[in-house]
mmCIF file of C-alpha atoms in Angstrom:
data_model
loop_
_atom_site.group_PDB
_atom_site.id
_atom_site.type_symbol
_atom_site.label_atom_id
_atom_site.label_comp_id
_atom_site.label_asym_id
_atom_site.label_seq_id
_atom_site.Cartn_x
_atom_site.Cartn_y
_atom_site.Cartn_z
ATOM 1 C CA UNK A 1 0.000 0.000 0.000
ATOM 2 C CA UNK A 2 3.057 2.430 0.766
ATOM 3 C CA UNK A 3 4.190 1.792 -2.196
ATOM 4 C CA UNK A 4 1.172 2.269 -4.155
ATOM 5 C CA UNK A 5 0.669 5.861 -2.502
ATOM 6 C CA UNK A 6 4.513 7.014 -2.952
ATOM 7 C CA UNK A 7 4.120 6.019 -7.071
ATOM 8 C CA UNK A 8 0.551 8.126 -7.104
ATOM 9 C CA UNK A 9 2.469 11.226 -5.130
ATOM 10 C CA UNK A 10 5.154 11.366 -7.727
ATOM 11 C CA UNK A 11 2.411 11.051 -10.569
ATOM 12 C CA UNK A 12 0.434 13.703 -8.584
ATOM 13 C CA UNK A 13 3.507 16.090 -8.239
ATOM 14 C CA UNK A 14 4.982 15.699 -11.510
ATOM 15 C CA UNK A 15 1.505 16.300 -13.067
ATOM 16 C CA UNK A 16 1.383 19.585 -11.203
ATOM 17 C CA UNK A 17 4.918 20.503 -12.121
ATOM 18 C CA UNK A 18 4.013 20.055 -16.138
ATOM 19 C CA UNK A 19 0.528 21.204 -15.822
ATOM 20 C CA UNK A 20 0.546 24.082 -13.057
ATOM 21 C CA UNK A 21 4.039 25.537 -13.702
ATOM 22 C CA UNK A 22 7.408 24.080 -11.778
ATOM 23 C CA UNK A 23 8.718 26.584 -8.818
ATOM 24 C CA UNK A 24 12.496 27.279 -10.948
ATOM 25 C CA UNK A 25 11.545 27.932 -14.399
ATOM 26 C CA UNK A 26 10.682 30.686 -16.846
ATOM 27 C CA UNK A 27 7.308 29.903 -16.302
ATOM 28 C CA UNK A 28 7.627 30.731 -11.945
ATOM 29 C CA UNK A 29 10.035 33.939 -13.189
ATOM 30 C CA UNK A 30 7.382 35.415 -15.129
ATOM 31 C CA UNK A 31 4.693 34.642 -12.885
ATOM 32 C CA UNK A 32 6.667 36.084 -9.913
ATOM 33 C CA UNK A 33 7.200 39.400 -12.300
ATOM 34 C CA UNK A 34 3.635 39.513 -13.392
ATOM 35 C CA UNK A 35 2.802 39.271 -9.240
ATOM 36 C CA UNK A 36 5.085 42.357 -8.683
ATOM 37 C CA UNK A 37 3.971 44.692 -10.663
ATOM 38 C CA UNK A 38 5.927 43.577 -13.925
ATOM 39 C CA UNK A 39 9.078 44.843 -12.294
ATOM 40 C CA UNK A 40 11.737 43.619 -9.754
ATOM 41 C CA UNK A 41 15.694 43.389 -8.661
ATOM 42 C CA UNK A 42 17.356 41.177 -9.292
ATOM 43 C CA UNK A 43 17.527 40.669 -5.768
ATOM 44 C CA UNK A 44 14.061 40.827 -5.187
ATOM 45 C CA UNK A 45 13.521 38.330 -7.441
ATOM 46 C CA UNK A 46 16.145 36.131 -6.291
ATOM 47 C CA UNK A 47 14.395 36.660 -2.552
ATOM 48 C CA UNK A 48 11.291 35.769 -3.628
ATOM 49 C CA UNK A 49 11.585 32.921 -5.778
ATOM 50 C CA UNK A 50 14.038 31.442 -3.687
ATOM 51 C CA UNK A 51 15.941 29.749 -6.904
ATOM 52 C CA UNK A 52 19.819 29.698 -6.633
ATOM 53 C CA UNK A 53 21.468 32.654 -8.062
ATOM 54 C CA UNK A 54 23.344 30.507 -10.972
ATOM 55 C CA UNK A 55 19.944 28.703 -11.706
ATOM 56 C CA UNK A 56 18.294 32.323 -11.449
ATOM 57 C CA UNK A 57 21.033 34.136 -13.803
ATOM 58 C CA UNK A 58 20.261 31.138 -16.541
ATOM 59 C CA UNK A 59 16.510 31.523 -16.711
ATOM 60 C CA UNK A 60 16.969 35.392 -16.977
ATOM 61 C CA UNK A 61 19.373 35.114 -19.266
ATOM 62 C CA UNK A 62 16.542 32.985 -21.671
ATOM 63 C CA UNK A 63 13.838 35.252 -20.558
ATOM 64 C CA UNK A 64 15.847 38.369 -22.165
ATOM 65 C CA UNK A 65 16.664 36.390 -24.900
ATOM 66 C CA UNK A 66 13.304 35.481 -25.969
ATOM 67 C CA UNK A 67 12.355 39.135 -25.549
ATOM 68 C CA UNK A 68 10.199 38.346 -22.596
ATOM 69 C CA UNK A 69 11.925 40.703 -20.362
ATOM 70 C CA UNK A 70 14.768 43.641 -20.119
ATOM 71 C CA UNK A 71 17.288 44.082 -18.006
ATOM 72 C CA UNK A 72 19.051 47.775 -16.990
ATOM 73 C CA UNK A 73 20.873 49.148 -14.065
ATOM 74 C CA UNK A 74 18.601 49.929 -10.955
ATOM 75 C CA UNK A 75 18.652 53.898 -11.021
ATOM 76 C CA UNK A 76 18.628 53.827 -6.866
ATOM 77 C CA UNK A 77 21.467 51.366 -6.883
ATOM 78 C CA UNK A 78 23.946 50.912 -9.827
ATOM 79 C CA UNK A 79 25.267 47.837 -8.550
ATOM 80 C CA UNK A 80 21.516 46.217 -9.116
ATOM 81 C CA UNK A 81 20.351 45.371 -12.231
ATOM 82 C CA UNK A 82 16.008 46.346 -12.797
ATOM 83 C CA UNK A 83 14.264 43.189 -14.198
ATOM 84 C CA UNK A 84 11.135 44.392 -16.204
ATOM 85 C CA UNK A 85 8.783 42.697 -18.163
ATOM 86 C CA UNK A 86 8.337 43.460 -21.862
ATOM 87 C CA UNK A 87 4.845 43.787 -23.343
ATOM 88 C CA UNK A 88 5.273 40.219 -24.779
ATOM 89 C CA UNK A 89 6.614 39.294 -20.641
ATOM 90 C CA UNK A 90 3.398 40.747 -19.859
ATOM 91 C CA UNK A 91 1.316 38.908 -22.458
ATOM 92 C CA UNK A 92 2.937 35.663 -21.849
ATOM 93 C CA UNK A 93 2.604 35.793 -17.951
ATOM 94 C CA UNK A 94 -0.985 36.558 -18.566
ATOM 95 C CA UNK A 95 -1.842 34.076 -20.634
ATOM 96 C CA UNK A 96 0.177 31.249 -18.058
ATOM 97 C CA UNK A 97 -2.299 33.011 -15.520
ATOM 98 C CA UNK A 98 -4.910 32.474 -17.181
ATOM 99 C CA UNK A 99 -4.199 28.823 -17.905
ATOM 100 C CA UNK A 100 -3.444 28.226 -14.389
ATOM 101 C CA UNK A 101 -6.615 29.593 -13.133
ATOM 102 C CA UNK A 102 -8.441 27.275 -15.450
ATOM 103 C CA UNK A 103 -6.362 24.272 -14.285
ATOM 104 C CA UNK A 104 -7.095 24.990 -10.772
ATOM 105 C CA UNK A 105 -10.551 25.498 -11.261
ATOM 106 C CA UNK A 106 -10.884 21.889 -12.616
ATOM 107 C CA UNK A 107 -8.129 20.604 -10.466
ATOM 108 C CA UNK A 108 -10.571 19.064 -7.522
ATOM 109 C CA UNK A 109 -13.900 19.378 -9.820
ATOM 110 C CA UNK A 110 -14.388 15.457 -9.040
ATOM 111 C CA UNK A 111 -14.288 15.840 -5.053
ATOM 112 C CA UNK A 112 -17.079 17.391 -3.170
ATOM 113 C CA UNK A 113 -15.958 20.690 -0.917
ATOM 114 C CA UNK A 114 -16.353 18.278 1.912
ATOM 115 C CA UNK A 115 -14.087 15.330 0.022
ATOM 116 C CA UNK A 116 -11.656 18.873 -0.502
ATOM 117 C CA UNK A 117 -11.307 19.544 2.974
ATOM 118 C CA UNK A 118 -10.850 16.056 3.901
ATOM 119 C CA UNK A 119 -7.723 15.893 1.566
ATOM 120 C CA UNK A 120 -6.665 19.164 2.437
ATOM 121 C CA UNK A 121 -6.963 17.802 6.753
ATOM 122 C CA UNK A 122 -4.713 14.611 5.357
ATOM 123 C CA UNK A 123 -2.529 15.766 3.713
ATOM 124 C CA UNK A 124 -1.646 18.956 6.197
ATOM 125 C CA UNK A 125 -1.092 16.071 8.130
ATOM 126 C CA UNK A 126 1.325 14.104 6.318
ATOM 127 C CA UNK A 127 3.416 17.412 5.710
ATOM 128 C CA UNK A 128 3.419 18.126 9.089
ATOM 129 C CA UNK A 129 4.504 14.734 9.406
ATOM 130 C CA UNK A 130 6.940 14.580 6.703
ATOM 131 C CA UNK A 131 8.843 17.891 7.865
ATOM 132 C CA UNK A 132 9.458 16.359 11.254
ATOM 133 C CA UNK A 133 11.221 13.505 9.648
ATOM 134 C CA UNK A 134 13.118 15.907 8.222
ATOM 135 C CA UNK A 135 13.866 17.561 11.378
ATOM 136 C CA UNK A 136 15.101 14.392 12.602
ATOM 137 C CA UNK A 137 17.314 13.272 10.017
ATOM 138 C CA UNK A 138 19.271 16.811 10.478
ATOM 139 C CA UNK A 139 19.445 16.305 13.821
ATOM 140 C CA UNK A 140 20.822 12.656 14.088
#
Protein backbone atom coordinates (compact mmCIF):
# COMPACT_ATOMS: atom_id res chain seq x y z
CA UNK A 1 0.00 0.00 0.00
CA UNK A 2 3.06 2.43 0.77
CA UNK A 3 4.19 1.79 -2.20
CA UNK A 4 1.17 2.27 -4.16
CA UNK A 5 0.67 5.86 -2.50
CA UNK A 6 4.51 7.01 -2.95
CA UNK A 7 4.12 6.02 -7.07
CA UNK A 8 0.55 8.13 -7.10
CA UNK A 9 2.47 11.23 -5.13
CA UNK A 10 5.15 11.37 -7.73
CA UNK A 11 2.41 11.05 -10.57
CA UNK A 12 0.43 13.70 -8.58
CA UNK A 13 3.51 16.09 -8.24
CA UNK A 14 4.98 15.70 -11.51
CA UNK A 15 1.50 16.30 -13.07
CA UNK A 16 1.38 19.59 -11.20
CA UNK A 17 4.92 20.50 -12.12
CA UNK A 18 4.01 20.06 -16.14
CA UNK A 19 0.53 21.20 -15.82
CA UNK A 20 0.55 24.08 -13.06
CA UNK A 21 4.04 25.54 -13.70
CA UNK A 22 7.41 24.08 -11.78
CA UNK A 23 8.72 26.58 -8.82
CA UNK A 24 12.50 27.28 -10.95
CA UNK A 25 11.54 27.93 -14.40
CA UNK A 26 10.68 30.69 -16.85
CA UNK A 27 7.31 29.90 -16.30
CA UNK A 28 7.63 30.73 -11.94
CA UNK A 29 10.03 33.94 -13.19
CA UNK A 30 7.38 35.41 -15.13
CA UNK A 31 4.69 34.64 -12.89
CA UNK A 32 6.67 36.08 -9.91
CA UNK A 33 7.20 39.40 -12.30
CA UNK A 34 3.63 39.51 -13.39
CA UNK A 35 2.80 39.27 -9.24
CA UNK A 36 5.09 42.36 -8.68
CA UNK A 37 3.97 44.69 -10.66
CA UNK A 38 5.93 43.58 -13.92
CA UNK A 39 9.08 44.84 -12.29
CA UNK A 40 11.74 43.62 -9.75
CA UNK A 41 15.69 43.39 -8.66
CA UNK A 42 17.36 41.18 -9.29
CA UNK A 43 17.53 40.67 -5.77
CA UNK A 44 14.06 40.83 -5.19
CA UNK A 45 13.52 38.33 -7.44
CA UNK A 46 16.14 36.13 -6.29
CA UNK A 47 14.39 36.66 -2.55
CA UNK A 48 11.29 35.77 -3.63
CA UNK A 49 11.59 32.92 -5.78
CA UNK A 50 14.04 31.44 -3.69
CA UNK A 51 15.94 29.75 -6.90
CA UNK A 52 19.82 29.70 -6.63
CA UNK A 53 21.47 32.65 -8.06
CA UNK A 54 23.34 30.51 -10.97
CA UNK A 55 19.94 28.70 -11.71
CA UNK A 56 18.29 32.32 -11.45
CA UNK A 57 21.03 34.14 -13.80
CA UNK A 58 20.26 31.14 -16.54
CA UNK A 59 16.51 31.52 -16.71
CA UNK A 60 16.97 35.39 -16.98
CA UNK A 61 19.37 35.11 -19.27
CA UNK A 62 16.54 32.99 -21.67
CA UNK A 63 13.84 35.25 -20.56
CA UNK A 64 15.85 38.37 -22.16
CA UNK A 65 16.66 36.39 -24.90
CA UNK A 66 13.30 35.48 -25.97
CA UNK A 67 12.36 39.14 -25.55
CA UNK A 68 10.20 38.35 -22.60
CA UNK A 69 11.93 40.70 -20.36
CA UNK A 70 14.77 43.64 -20.12
CA UNK A 71 17.29 44.08 -18.01
CA UNK A 72 19.05 47.77 -16.99
CA UNK A 73 20.87 49.15 -14.06
CA UNK A 74 18.60 49.93 -10.96
CA UNK A 75 18.65 53.90 -11.02
CA UNK A 76 18.63 53.83 -6.87
CA UNK A 77 21.47 51.37 -6.88
CA UNK A 78 23.95 50.91 -9.83
CA UNK A 79 25.27 47.84 -8.55
CA UNK A 80 21.52 46.22 -9.12
CA UNK A 81 20.35 45.37 -12.23
CA UNK A 82 16.01 46.35 -12.80
CA UNK A 83 14.26 43.19 -14.20
CA UNK A 84 11.13 44.39 -16.20
CA UNK A 85 8.78 42.70 -18.16
CA UNK A 86 8.34 43.46 -21.86
CA UNK A 87 4.85 43.79 -23.34
CA UNK A 88 5.27 40.22 -24.78
CA UNK A 89 6.61 39.29 -20.64
CA UNK A 90 3.40 40.75 -19.86
CA UNK A 91 1.32 38.91 -22.46
CA UNK A 92 2.94 35.66 -21.85
CA UNK A 93 2.60 35.79 -17.95
CA UNK A 94 -0.99 36.56 -18.57
CA UNK A 95 -1.84 34.08 -20.63
CA UNK A 96 0.18 31.25 -18.06
CA UNK A 97 -2.30 33.01 -15.52
CA UNK A 98 -4.91 32.47 -17.18
CA UNK A 99 -4.20 28.82 -17.90
CA UNK A 100 -3.44 28.23 -14.39
CA UNK A 101 -6.62 29.59 -13.13
CA UNK A 102 -8.44 27.27 -15.45
CA UNK A 103 -6.36 24.27 -14.28
CA UNK A 104 -7.10 24.99 -10.77
CA UNK A 105 -10.55 25.50 -11.26
CA UNK A 106 -10.88 21.89 -12.62
CA UNK A 107 -8.13 20.60 -10.47
CA UNK A 108 -10.57 19.06 -7.52
CA UNK A 109 -13.90 19.38 -9.82
CA UNK A 110 -14.39 15.46 -9.04
CA UNK A 111 -14.29 15.84 -5.05
CA UNK A 112 -17.08 17.39 -3.17
CA UNK A 113 -15.96 20.69 -0.92
CA UNK A 114 -16.35 18.28 1.91
CA UNK A 115 -14.09 15.33 0.02
CA UNK A 116 -11.66 18.87 -0.50
CA UNK A 117 -11.31 19.54 2.97
CA UNK A 118 -10.85 16.06 3.90
CA UNK A 119 -7.72 15.89 1.57
CA UNK A 120 -6.66 19.16 2.44
CA UNK A 121 -6.96 17.80 6.75
CA UNK A 122 -4.71 14.61 5.36
CA UNK A 123 -2.53 15.77 3.71
CA UNK A 124 -1.65 18.96 6.20
CA UNK A 125 -1.09 16.07 8.13
CA UNK A 126 1.33 14.10 6.32
CA UNK A 127 3.42 17.41 5.71
CA UNK A 128 3.42 18.13 9.09
CA UNK A 129 4.50 14.73 9.41
CA UNK A 130 6.94 14.58 6.70
CA UNK A 131 8.84 17.89 7.87
CA UNK A 132 9.46 16.36 11.25
CA UNK A 133 11.22 13.50 9.65
CA UNK A 134 13.12 15.91 8.22
CA UNK A 135 13.87 17.56 11.38
CA UNK A 136 15.10 14.39 12.60
CA UNK A 137 17.31 13.27 10.02
CA UNK A 138 19.27 16.81 10.48
CA UNK A 139 19.44 16.31 13.82
CA UNK A 140 20.82 12.66 14.09
Amino acid sequence: MTEELLHDLGFFGHYLHMHAGGRGGKQFVLATLHKSGGELTQRELLERTNISPAALSEVVAKLESEGLIAREPYQHDRRQLLIELTNAGEGCAAQMRHKREEFESRAFACLTPTEQAQLASLLAKLKEHWNQLEESEVNA
